[in-house]
Amino acid sequence: MDIDIKLLRNTLVVRLKGELDLAVVDRLRSDIDRRLDENEVKNLIFNMEKVSFVDSSGLGLILGRYKRVSSQGGRMSIVGAKPQVEKVLRFSGINKLVSMYDYEQDVINLQGR
Amino acid sequence: MAGSIMTVKNYCKFEFQSTNENVSFARACVGAFATQLGCTLEEIDEIKLVVSEAVSNCIIHAYENRETEIITVMVSLMHDKTLEIIIEDYGKGIEDLEKVLEPAYSSDPSHMGMGFTFMKSFMDEMQVISKPGDGTSVRLTRSFLARDKEAYA
Protein backbone atom coordinates (compact mmCIF):
# COMPACT_ATOMS: atom_id res chain seq x y z
CA MET A 1 0.00 0.00 0.00
CA ASP A 2 1.40 3.36 -1.07
CA ILE A 3 0.14 6.54 0.51
CA ASP A 4 0.56 10.09 -0.72
CA ILE A 5 -0.81 12.90 1.46
CA LYS A 6 -1.10 16.48 0.23
CA LEU A 7 -2.60 19.58 1.78
CA LEU A 8 -4.59 21.76 -0.63
CA ARG A 9 -5.59 24.86 1.33
CA ASN A 10 -7.68 23.41 4.18
CA THR A 11 -8.31 20.07 2.49
CA LEU A 12 -6.15 17.03 3.14
CA VAL A 13 -5.96 14.82 0.06
CA VAL A 14 -5.02 11.20 0.79
CA ARG A 15 -4.14 9.14 -2.30
CA LEU A 16 -3.98 5.41 -1.68
CA LYS A 17 -2.64 2.66 -3.90
CA GLY A 18 -2.94 -1.07 -3.31
CA GLU A 19 -5.03 -3.22 -0.97
CA LEU A 20 -6.62 -1.66 2.09
CA ASP A 21 -6.67 -4.33 4.80
CA LEU A 22 -5.43 -5.17 8.30
CA ALA A 23 -1.77 -5.12 7.21
CA VAL A 24 -1.81 -1.42 6.37
CA VAL A 25 -4.54 0.31 8.40
CA ASP A 26 -2.45 1.03 11.51
CA ARG A 27 0.26 2.85 9.55
CA LEU A 28 -2.31 4.74 7.46
CA ARG A 29 -4.25 5.74 10.55
CA SER A 30 -1.18 7.20 12.25
CA ASP A 31 0.08 8.91 9.06
CA ILE A 32 -3.29 10.55 8.39
CA ASP A 33 -3.94 11.50 12.01
CA ARG A 34 -0.51 13.09 12.31
CA ARG A 35 -1.24 15.29 9.29
CA LEU A 36 -4.65 16.16 10.74
CA ASP A 37 -2.95 17.12 14.02
CA GLU A 38 -0.19 19.18 12.43
CA ASN A 39 -2.28 21.22 10.00
CA GLU A 40 -5.40 23.36 9.95
CA VAL A 41 -7.43 20.78 8.12
CA LYS A 42 -11.16 21.06 7.60
CA ASN A 43 -11.96 18.60 4.84
CA LEU A 44 -10.59 15.22 3.90
CA ILE A 45 -10.55 13.55 0.49
CA PHE A 46 -9.74 9.85 0.16
CA ASN A 47 -8.65 9.17 -3.41
CA MET A 48 -9.28 5.43 -3.93
CA GLU A 49 -8.74 5.31 -7.72
CA LYS A 50 -5.81 2.92 -7.27
CA VAL A 51 -7.26 0.84 -4.44
CA SER A 52 -8.03 -2.67 -5.64
CA PHE A 53 -9.41 -4.14 -2.41
CA VAL A 54 -11.04 -3.01 0.82
CA ASP A 55 -12.43 -5.02 3.74
CA SER A 56 -13.86 -4.08 7.13
CA SER A 57 -10.43 -3.09 8.47
CA GLY A 58 -10.28 -0.47 5.71
CA LEU A 59 -13.90 0.54 6.37
CA GLY A 60 -13.00 1.07 10.03
CA LEU A 61 -10.17 3.37 9.00
CA ILE A 62 -12.48 5.40 6.76
CA LEU A 63 -15.24 5.56 9.37
CA GLY A 64 -12.81 6.71 12.07
CA ARG A 65 -11.46 9.56 9.90
CA TYR A 66 -15.03 10.52 8.95
CA LYS A 67 -15.98 10.80 12.64
CA ARG A 68 -12.97 12.92 13.36
CA VAL A 69 -13.37 15.33 10.44
CA SER A 70 -17.16 15.67 10.74
CA SER A 71 -16.98 16.32 14.51
CA GLN A 72 -14.92 19.40 13.65
CA GLY A 73 -17.40 20.59 11.04
CA GLY A 74 -15.50 19.31 8.02
CA ARG A 75 -16.56 17.17 5.11
CA MET A 76 -15.14 13.88 4.02
CA SER A 77 -15.30 12.61 0.45
CA ILE A 78 -14.22 9.48 -1.36
CA VAL A 79 -13.24 9.74 -5.00
CA GLY A 80 -12.63 7.25 -7.78
CA ALA A 81 -13.71 4.03 -6.05
CA LYS A 82 -13.56 1.12 -8.49
CA PRO A 83 -16.73 -1.01 -8.79
CA GLN A 84 -15.48 -3.77 -6.46
CA VAL A 85 -14.46 -1.20 -3.84
CA GLU A 86 -17.62 0.86 -4.29
CA LYS A 87 -19.72 -2.27 -3.74
CA VAL A 88 -18.15 -2.81 -0.30
CA LEU A 89 -18.50 0.89 0.60
CA ARG A 90 -22.18 0.88 -0.35
CA PHE A 91 -22.83 -2.41 1.41
CA SER A 92 -21.41 -0.99 4.64
CA GLY A 93 -23.55 2.15 4.38
CA ILE A 94 -20.48 4.43 4.44
CA ASN A 95 -21.76 6.06 1.24
CA LYS A 96 -24.60 7.54 3.35
CA LEU A 97 -22.07 9.36 5.53
CA VAL A 98 -19.34 10.16 3.08
CA SER A 99 -20.01 11.70 -0.34
CA MET A 100 -18.65 9.75 -3.30
CA TYR A 101 -17.32 11.38 -6.44
CA ASP A 102 -15.53 10.32 -9.61
CA TYR A 103 -12.62 12.77 -9.48
CA GLU A 104 -10.76 14.91 -6.93
CA GLN A 105 -11.52 17.98 -9.01
CA ASP A 106 -15.29 17.38 -8.57
CA VAL A 107 -14.92 17.79 -4.80
CA ILE A 108 -12.54 20.75 -5.04
CA ASN A 109 -14.91 22.54 -7.45
CA LEU A 110 -17.82 22.03 -5.05
CA GLN A 111 -15.83 23.24 -2.05
CA GLY A 112 -14.66 26.30 -3.97
CA ARG A 113 -18.22 27.56 -4.34
CA MET B 1 -30.27 -29.36 -2.57
CA ALA B 2 -31.82 -31.45 0.16
CA GLY B 3 -30.57 -34.98 0.44
CA SER B 4 -27.73 -34.61 -2.04
CA ILE B 5 -24.27 -35.65 -0.95
CA MET B 6 -21.54 -33.22 -1.80
CA THR B 7 -18.53 -35.00 -3.18
CA VAL B 8 -15.16 -33.32 -3.33
CA LYS B 9 -13.59 -32.68 -6.71
CA ASN B 10 -10.54 -30.81 -5.47
CA TYR B 11 -9.25 -29.85 -2.06
CA CYS B 12 -6.50 -27.77 -0.54
CA LYS B 13 -5.39 -27.04 3.02
CA PHE B 14 -2.84 -24.56 4.21
CA GLU B 15 -1.78 -23.03 7.47
CA PHE B 16 0.11 -19.87 8.23
CA GLN B 17 1.22 -17.61 11.03
CA SER B 18 -1.24 -15.04 12.37
CA THR B 19 0.49 -11.97 10.96
CA ASN B 20 -1.39 -9.03 9.44
CA GLU B 21 0.55 -9.51 6.20
CA ASN B 22 -0.86 -13.03 5.82
CA VAL B 23 -4.44 -11.75 5.44
CA SER B 24 -3.74 -10.87 1.80
CA PHE B 25 -1.79 -14.10 1.32
CA ALA B 26 -4.76 -16.18 2.53
CA ARG B 27 -7.38 -14.41 0.39
CA ALA B 28 -5.13 -14.55 -2.70
CA CYS B 29 -4.62 -18.32 -2.23
CA VAL B 30 -8.32 -19.08 -1.82
CA GLY B 31 -9.17 -16.73 -4.70
CA ALA B 32 -6.69 -18.48 -6.99
CA PHE B 33 -7.94 -21.95 -6.03
CA ALA B 34 -11.59 -20.95 -6.48
CA THR B 35 -11.01 -19.84 -10.09
CA GLN B 36 -11.30 -23.57 -10.91
CA LEU B 37 -15.05 -23.17 -10.36
CA GLY B 38 -15.18 -20.93 -13.40
CA CYS B 39 -16.80 -18.09 -11.48
CA THR B 40 -16.61 -14.43 -12.48
CA LEU B 41 -13.96 -11.97 -11.29
CA GLU B 42 -16.67 -10.25 -9.28
CA GLU B 43 -17.45 -13.52 -7.50
CA ILE B 44 -13.74 -14.12 -6.85
CA ASP B 45 -13.60 -10.64 -5.26
CA GLU B 46 -16.48 -11.60 -2.96
CA ILE B 47 -14.74 -14.84 -1.99
CA LYS B 48 -11.54 -12.91 -1.25
CA LEU B 49 -13.50 -10.45 0.88
CA VAL B 50 -15.05 -13.13 3.09
CA VAL B 51 -11.69 -14.87 3.56
CA SER B 52 -10.14 -11.54 4.49
CA GLU B 53 -12.86 -10.96 7.10
CA ALA B 54 -12.59 -14.42 8.62
CA VAL B 55 -8.78 -14.37 8.81
CA SER B 56 -8.76 -10.82 10.22
CA ASN B 57 -11.17 -11.99 12.94
CA CYS B 58 -8.76 -14.81 13.87
CA ILE B 59 -5.86 -12.37 14.21
CA ILE B 60 -7.68 -9.53 15.98
CA HIS B 61 -10.13 -11.42 18.18
CA ALA B 62 -9.01 -15.02 18.60
CA TYR B 63 -5.30 -14.24 18.96
CA GLU B 64 -5.57 -10.59 20.10
CA ASN B 65 -2.89 -9.58 17.58
CA ARG B 66 -0.31 -12.17 18.67
CA GLU B 67 1.63 -12.86 15.48
CA THR B 68 3.06 -16.30 16.26
CA GLU B 69 -0.16 -18.32 16.34
CA ILE B 70 -1.53 -20.59 13.61
CA ILE B 71 -4.53 -20.21 11.31
CA THR B 72 -5.70 -23.09 9.13
CA VAL B 73 -7.67 -22.72 5.91
CA MET B 74 -9.31 -25.63 4.09
CA VAL B 75 -10.98 -25.21 0.73
CA SER B 76 -13.07 -27.81 -1.09
CA LEU B 77 -14.47 -27.58 -4.58
CA MET B 78 -17.41 -29.97 -4.88
CA HIS B 79 -18.60 -31.80 -7.99
CA ASP B 80 -21.86 -29.85 -7.81
CA LYS B 81 -19.92 -26.55 -8.06
CA THR B 82 -20.22 -25.75 -4.37
CA LEU B 83 -17.31 -23.98 -2.74
CA GLU B 84 -16.62 -24.76 0.90
CA ILE B 85 -14.13 -22.74 2.93
CA ILE B 86 -13.25 -23.59 6.53
CA ILE B 87 -11.14 -21.14 8.54
CA GLU B 88 -9.92 -22.31 11.92
CA ASP B 89 -8.02 -20.79 14.78
CA TYR B 90 -6.95 -22.23 18.11
CA GLY B 91 -7.43 -18.99 20.02
CA LYS B 92 -9.62 -17.74 22.81
CA GLY B 93 -12.97 -18.65 21.29
CA ILE B 94 -16.24 -16.72 21.41
CA GLU B 95 -18.14 -16.52 24.73
CA ASP B 96 -21.46 -15.20 23.43
CA LEU B 97 -21.78 -16.40 19.87
CA GLU B 98 -25.34 -15.13 19.44
CA LYS B 99 -24.32 -11.58 20.31
CA VAL B 100 -21.23 -11.66 18.11
CA LEU B 101 -23.33 -12.76 15.14
CA GLU B 102 -25.70 -9.78 15.44
CA PRO B 103 -25.36 -7.31 12.55
CA ALA B 104 -22.96 -4.43 13.26
CA TYR B 105 -21.78 -5.96 16.53
CA SER B 106 -18.25 -4.89 17.28
CA SER B 107 -16.15 -5.36 20.38
CA ASP B 108 -14.01 -2.45 19.21
CA PRO B 109 -15.57 0.91 18.30
CA SER B 110 -12.90 1.65 15.66
CA HIS B 111 -13.99 -1.39 13.67
CA MET B 112 -17.09 -1.62 11.56
CA GLY B 113 -18.46 -4.87 12.95
CA MET B 114 -19.19 -5.96 9.41
CA GLY B 115 -17.10 -9.13 9.25
CA PHE B 116 -19.79 -11.74 9.87
CA THR B 117 -22.35 -9.64 7.96
CA PHE B 118 -20.13 -9.77 4.86
CA MET B 119 -19.61 -13.52 5.31
CA LYS B 120 -23.35 -14.17 5.64
CA SER B 121 -24.24 -11.87 2.75
CA PHE B 122 -21.73 -13.01 0.16
CA MET B 123 -21.93 -16.72 0.92
CA ASP B 124 -24.97 -19.02 0.93
CA GLU B 125 -24.33 -20.49 4.35
CA MET B 126 -22.22 -19.66 7.36
CA GLN B 127 -21.66 -21.94 10.31
CA VAL B 128 -19.62 -20.88 13.32
CA ILE B 129 -18.45 -23.37 15.92
CA SER B 130 -16.59 -21.95 18.87
CA LYS B 131 -15.40 -23.17 22.22
CA PRO B 132 -14.00 -20.64 24.68
CA GLY B 133 -10.34 -21.44 25.27
CA ASP B 134 -10.16 -23.86 22.34
CA GLY B 135 -10.77 -21.82 19.23
CA THR B 136 -13.23 -21.08 16.48
CA SER B 137 -14.10 -22.70 13.18
CA VAL B 138 -16.01 -20.81 10.51
CA ARG B 139 -17.48 -22.83 7.63
CA LEU B 140 -18.66 -20.94 4.59
CA THR B 141 -20.33 -22.45 1.54
CA ARG B 142 -21.58 -21.06 -1.73
CA SER B 143 -22.98 -22.77 -4.77
CA PHE B 144 -22.07 -21.60 -8.25
CA LEU B 145 -24.38 -24.10 -9.96
CA ALA B 146 -27.39 -21.78 -10.40
CA ARG B 147 -25.38 -19.25 -12.35
CA ASP B 148 -24.19 -22.03 -14.64
CA LYS B 149 -27.76 -23.15 -15.34
CA GLU B 150 -28.74 -19.59 -16.16
CA ALA B 151 -25.85 -19.36 -18.59
CA TYR B 152 -27.06 -22.46 -20.46
CA ALA B 153 -30.75 -21.53 -20.38
Tab-separated table of C-alpha atoms in Angstrom:
chain	number	residue	atom	x	y	z
A	1	MET	CA	0.000	0.000	0.000
A	2	ASP	CA	1.399	3.359	-1.072
A	3	ILE	CA	0.138	6.537	0.506
A	4	ASP	CA	0.560	10.094	-0.719
A	5	ILE	CA	-0.809	12.903	1.455
A	6	LYS	CA	-1.105	16.475	0.228
A	7	LEU	CA	-2.598	19.579	1.777
A	8	LEU	CA	-4.590	21.762	-0.632
A	9	ARG	CA	-5.588	24.857	1.334
A	10	ASN	CA	-7.676	23.411	4.176
A	11	THR	CA	-8.315	20.073	2.494
A	12	LEU	CA	-6.154	17.034	3.138
A	13	VAL	CA	-5.964	14.815	0.057
A	14	VAL	CA	-5.016	11.203	0.788
A	15	ARG	CA	-4.141	9.145	-2.304
A	16	LEU	CA	-3.978	5.415	-1.684
A	17	LYS	CA	-2.640	2.657	-3.895
A	18	GLY	CA	-2.945	-1.071	-3.311
A	19	GLU	CA	-5.032	-3.216	-0.968
A	20	LEU	CA	-6.624	-1.658	2.091
A	21	ASP	CA	-6.674	-4.327	4.805
A	22	LEU	CA	-5.425	-5.165	8.305
A	23	ALA	CA	-1.773	-5.120	7.213
A	24	VAL	CA	-1.812	-1.418	6.367
A	25	VAL	CA	-4.536	0.310	8.398
A	26	ASP	CA	-2.447	1.030	11.514
A	27	ARG	CA	0.257	2.850	9.550
A	28	LEU	CA	-2.306	4.740	7.463
A	29	ARG	CA	-4.249	5.742	10.553
A	30	SER	CA	-1.180	7.204	12.254
A	31	ASP	CA	0.079	8.913	9.059
A	32	ILE	CA	-3.288	10.554	8.392
A	33	ASP	CA	-3.945	11.495	12.013
A	34	ARG	CA	-0.512	13.094	12.310
A	35	ARG	CA	-1.240	15.294	9.288
A	36	LEU	CA	-4.650	16.160	10.736
A	37	ASP	CA	-2.952	17.123	14.025
A	38	GLU	CA	-0.193	19.184	12.429
A	39	ASN	CA	-2.278	21.219	10.001
A	40	GLU	CA	-5.395	23.364	9.953
A	41	VAL	CA	-7.432	20.780	8.117
A	42	LYS	CA	-11.157	21.058	7.597
A	43	ASN	CA	-11.962	18.600	4.840
A	44	LEU	CA	-10.594	15.225	3.897
A	45	ILE	CA	-10.550	13.553	0.491
A	46	PHE	CA	-9.744	9.846	0.160
A	47	ASN	CA	-8.652	9.171	-3.408
A	48	MET	CA	-9.284	5.432	-3.934
A	49	GLU	CA	-8.738	5.309	-7.716
A	50	LYS	CA	-5.815	2.918	-7.266
A	51	VAL	CA	-7.264	0.841	-4.438
A	52	SER	CA	-8.034	-2.673	-5.639
A	53	PHE	CA	-9.413	-4.141	-2.414
A	54	VAL	CA	-11.042	-3.005	0.822
A	55	ASP	CA	-12.434	-5.020	3.739
A	56	SER	CA	-13.861	-4.077	7.131
A	57	SER	CA	-10.425	-3.089	8.468
A	58	GLY	CA	-10.284	-0.468	5.708
A	59	LEU	CA	-13.899	0.535	6.366
A	60	GLY	CA	-13.005	1.070	10.035
A	61	LEU	CA	-10.168	3.367	9.004
A	62	ILE	CA	-12.482	5.400	6.757
A	63	LEU	CA	-15.236	5.559	9.375
A	64	GLY	CA	-12.809	6.708	12.075
A	65	ARG	CA	-11.458	9.558	9.904
A	66	TYR	CA	-15.027	10.515	8.952
A	67	LYS	CA	-15.984	10.798	12.645
A	68	ARG	CA	-12.965	12.924	13.361
A	69	VAL	CA	-13.368	15.334	10.439
A	70	SER	CA	-17.156	15.666	10.739
A	71	SER	CA	-16.985	16.318	14.508
A	72	GLN	CA	-14.924	19.397	13.647
A	73	GLY	CA	-17.404	20.591	11.038
A	74	GLY	CA	-15.502	19.309	8.022
A	75	ARG	CA	-16.559	17.168	5.106
A	76	MET	CA	-15.144	13.879	4.020
A	77	SER	CA	-15.302	12.611	0.450
A	78	ILE	CA	-14.216	9.475	-1.358
A	79	VAL	CA	-13.235	9.743	-4.999
A	80	GLY	CA	-12.631	7.251	-7.780
A	81	ALA	CA	-13.714	4.031	-6.047
A	82	LYS	CA	-13.564	1.121	-8.487
A	83	PRO	CA	-16.732	-1.013	-8.794
A	84	GLN	CA	-15.478	-3.771	-6.465
A	85	VAL	CA	-14.462	-1.204	-3.843
A	86	GLU	CA	-17.622	0.856	-4.289
A	87	LYS	CA	-19.724	-2.267	-3.735
A	88	VAL	CA	-18.148	-2.812	-0.296
A	89	LEU	CA	-18.496	0.893	0.595
A	90	ARG	CA	-22.181	0.878	-0.352
A	91	PHE	CA	-22.834	-2.412	1.410
A	92	SER	CA	-21.414	-0.987	4.642
A	93	GLY	CA	-23.552	2.148	4.376
A	94	ILE	CA	-20.478	4.429	4.440
A	95	ASN	CA	-21.763	6.062	1.240
A	96	LYS	CA	-24.598	7.535	3.352
A	97	LEU	CA	-22.071	9.358	5.535
A	98	VAL	CA	-19.335	10.157	3.080
A	99	SER	CA	-20.014	11.698	-0.341
A	100	MET	CA	-18.648	9.752	-3.297
A	101	TYR	CA	-17.319	11.385	-6.442
A	102	ASP	CA	-15.531	10.316	-9.608
A	103	TYR	CA	-12.624	12.766	-9.475
A	104	GLU	CA	-10.758	14.910	-6.933
A	105	GLN	CA	-11.524	17.976	-9.015
A	106	ASP	CA	-15.289	17.377	-8.572
A	107	VAL	CA	-14.915	17.793	-4.797
A	108	ILE	CA	-12.539	20.746	-5.042
A	109	ASN	CA	-14.907	22.544	-7.445
A	110	LEU	CA	-17.818	22.026	-5.051
A	111	GLN	CA	-15.830	23.238	-2.046
A	112	GLY	CA	-14.663	26.304	-3.965
A	113	ARG	CA	-18.224	27.559	-4.341
B	1	MET	CA	-30.271	-29.360	-2.567
B	2	ALA	CA	-31.817	-31.449	0.165
B	3	GLY	CA	-30.567	-34.980	0.444
B	4	SER	CA	-27.734	-34.608	-2.042
B	5	ILE	CA	-24.272	-35.646	-0.954
B	6	MET	CA	-21.544	-33.217	-1.803
B	7	THR	CA	-18.530	-34.998	-3.185
B	8	VAL	CA	-15.161	-33.316	-3.330
B	9	LYS	CA	-13.588	-32.684	-6.708
B	10	ASN	CA	-10.540	-30.808	-5.473
B	11	TYR	CA	-9.254	-29.846	-2.060
B	12	CYS	CA	-6.497	-27.769	-0.538
B	13	LYS	CA	-5.388	-27.041	3.015
B	14	PHE	CA	-2.837	-24.562	4.212
B	15	GLU	CA	-1.779	-23.030	7.471
B	16	PHE	CA	0.110	-19.870	8.228
B	17	GLN	CA	1.217	-17.608	11.029
B	18	SER	CA	-1.239	-15.037	12.373
B	19	THR	CA	0.494	-11.967	10.964
B	20	ASN	CA	-1.387	-9.031	9.445
B	21	GLU	CA	0.551	-9.508	6.203
B	22	ASN	CA	-0.857	-13.026	5.825
B	23	VAL	CA	-4.436	-11.750	5.441
B	24	SER	CA	-3.736	-10.872	1.799
B	25	PHE	CA	-1.787	-14.105	1.322
B	26	ALA	CA	-4.758	-16.181	2.532
B	27	ARG	CA	-7.380	-14.411	0.390
B	28	ALA	CA	-5.134	-14.551	-2.695
B	29	CYS	CA	-4.618	-18.319	-2.230
B	30	VAL	CA	-8.322	-19.077	-1.825
B	31	GLY	CA	-9.174	-16.735	-4.702
B	32	ALA	CA	-6.688	-18.481	-6.987
B	33	PHE	CA	-7.944	-21.948	-6.034
B	34	ALA	CA	-11.593	-20.945	-6.480
B	35	THR	CA	-11.009	-19.843	-10.087
B	36	GLN	CA	-11.300	-23.571	-10.914
B	37	LEU	CA	-15.048	-23.174	-10.358
B	38	GLY	CA	-15.178	-20.932	-13.403
B	39	CYS	CA	-16.799	-18.091	-11.477
B	40	THR	CA	-16.611	-14.434	-12.476
B	41	LEU	CA	-13.964	-11.967	-11.290
B	42	GLU	CA	-16.673	-10.252	-9.277
B	43	GLU	CA	-17.447	-13.521	-7.497
B	44	ILE	CA	-13.738	-14.120	-6.851
B	45	ASP	CA	-13.601	-10.640	-5.262
B	46	GLU	CA	-16.484	-11.600	-2.965
B	47	ILE	CA	-14.744	-14.842	-1.993
B	48	LYS	CA	-11.540	-12.909	-1.247
B	49	LEU	CA	-13.501	-10.448	0.879
B	50	VAL	CA	-15.051	-13.129	3.092
B	51	VAL	CA	-11.689	-14.874	3.562
B	52	SER	CA	-10.139	-11.536	4.494
B	53	GLU	CA	-12.862	-10.962	7.096
B	54	ALA	CA	-12.593	-14.420	8.622
B	55	VAL	CA	-8.778	-14.372	8.811
B	56	SER	CA	-8.759	-10.820	10.218
B	57	ASN	CA	-11.173	-11.995	12.943
B	58	CYS	CA	-8.761	-14.807	13.871
B	59	ILE	CA	-5.863	-12.366	14.205
B	60	ILE	CA	-7.682	-9.527	15.984
B	61	HIS	CA	-10.129	-11.418	18.183
B	62	ALA	CA	-9.015	-15.023	18.596
B	63	TYR	CA	-5.304	-14.237	18.958
B	64	GLU	CA	-5.575	-10.585	20.100
B	65	ASN	CA	-2.890	-9.575	17.584
B	66	ARG	CA	-0.313	-12.165	18.672
B	67	GLU	CA	1.634	-12.860	15.483
B	68	THR	CA	3.063	-16.305	16.255
B	69	GLU	CA	-0.160	-18.320	16.340
B	70	ILE	CA	-1.527	-20.589	13.609
B	71	ILE	CA	-4.527	-20.206	11.306
B	72	THR	CA	-5.698	-23.091	9.126
B	73	VAL	CA	-7.671	-22.718	5.909
B	74	MET	CA	-9.311	-25.633	4.094
B	75	VAL	CA	-10.981	-25.208	0.729
B	76	SER	CA	-13.073	-27.807	-1.093
B	77	LEU	CA	-14.466	-27.579	-4.578
B	78	MET	CA	-17.410	-29.972	-4.880
B	79	HIS	CA	-18.599	-31.798	-7.985
B	80	ASP	CA	-21.864	-29.846	-7.809
B	81	LYS	CA	-19.920	-26.548	-8.057
B	82	THR	CA	-20.225	-25.747	-4.375
B	83	LEU	CA	-17.311	-23.982	-2.738
B	84	GLU	CA	-16.619	-24.765	0.904
B	85	ILE	CA	-14.132	-22.736	2.927
B	86	ILE	CA	-13.251	-23.589	6.527
B	87	ILE	CA	-11.145	-21.137	8.537
B	88	GLU	CA	-9.922	-22.308	11.920
B	89	ASP	CA	-8.019	-20.790	14.777
B	90	TYR	CA	-6.949	-22.230	18.110
B	91	GLY	CA	-7.425	-18.992	20.020
B	92	LYS	CA	-9.617	-17.736	22.809
B	93	GLY	CA	-12.968	-18.649	21.287
B	94	ILE	CA	-16.241	-16.721	21.410
B	95	GLU	CA	-18.144	-16.523	24.728
B	96	ASP	CA	-21.462	-15.205	23.433
B	97	LEU	CA	-21.778	-16.405	19.865
B	98	GLU	CA	-25.340	-15.130	19.437
B	99	LYS	CA	-24.324	-11.582	20.309
B	100	VAL	CA	-21.228	-11.656	18.110
B	101	LEU	CA	-23.331	-12.757	15.136
B	102	GLU	CA	-25.704	-9.783	15.445
B	103	PRO	CA	-25.357	-7.313	12.552
B	104	ALA	CA	-22.962	-4.432	13.258
B	105	TYR	CA	-21.784	-5.957	16.533
B	106	SER	CA	-18.247	-4.886	17.275
B	107	SER	CA	-16.150	-5.362	20.376
B	108	ASP	CA	-14.006	-2.450	19.206
B	109	PRO	CA	-15.568	0.915	18.301
B	110	SER	CA	-12.898	1.653	15.665
B	111	HIS	CA	-13.988	-1.392	13.668
B	112	MET	CA	-17.091	-1.623	11.555
B	113	GLY	CA	-18.463	-4.868	12.950
B	114	MET	CA	-19.187	-5.958	9.412
B	115	GLY	CA	-17.104	-9.127	9.249
B	116	PHE	CA	-19.790	-11.739	9.872
B	117	THR	CA	-22.347	-9.640	7.964
B	118	PHE	CA	-20.131	-9.769	4.865
B	119	MET	CA	-19.610	-13.517	5.313
B	120	LYS	CA	-23.353	-14.167	5.636
B	121	SER	CA	-24.238	-11.872	2.749
B	122	PHE	CA	-21.731	-13.013	0.164
B	123	MET	CA	-21.925	-16.721	0.919
B	124	ASP	CA	-24.974	-19.022	0.926
B	125	GLU	CA	-24.329	-20.487	4.350
B	126	MET	CA	-22.220	-19.659	7.362
B	127	GLN	CA	-21.665	-21.943	10.310
B	128	VAL	CA	-19.623	-20.881	13.320
B	129	ILE	CA	-18.454	-23.374	15.916
B	130	SER	CA	-16.593	-21.948	18.873
B	131	LYS	CA	-15.396	-23.169	22.220
B	132	PRO	CA	-14.003	-20.637	24.684
B	133	GLY	CA	-10.337	-21.436	25.272
B	134	ASP	CA	-10.156	-23.864	22.339
B	135	GLY	CA	-10.772	-21.817	19.233
B	136	THR	CA	-13.227	-21.081	16.484
B	137	SER	CA	-14.101	-22.700	13.182
B	138	VAL	CA	-16.010	-20.809	10.508
B	139	ARG	CA	-17.479	-22.829	7.634
B	140	LEU	CA	-18.662	-20.940	4.594
B	141	THR	CA	-20.327	-22.446	1.536
B	142	ARG	CA	-21.584	-21.055	-1.729
B	143	SER	CA	-22.979	-22.765	-4.773
B	144	PHE	CA	-22.069	-21.597	-8.245
B	145	LEU	CA	-24.376	-24.102	-9.963
B	146	ALA	CA	-27.392	-21.785	-10.403
B	147	ARG	CA	-25.380	-19.251	-12.347
B	148	ASP	CA	-24.194	-22.031	-14.636
B	149	LYS	CA	-27.763	-23.152	-15.340
B	150	GLU	CA	-28.739	-19.588	-16.156
B	151	ALA	CA	-25.854	-19.360	-18.592
B	152	TYR	CA	-27.060	-22.455	-20.456
B	153	ALA	CA	-30.752	-21.533	-20.377
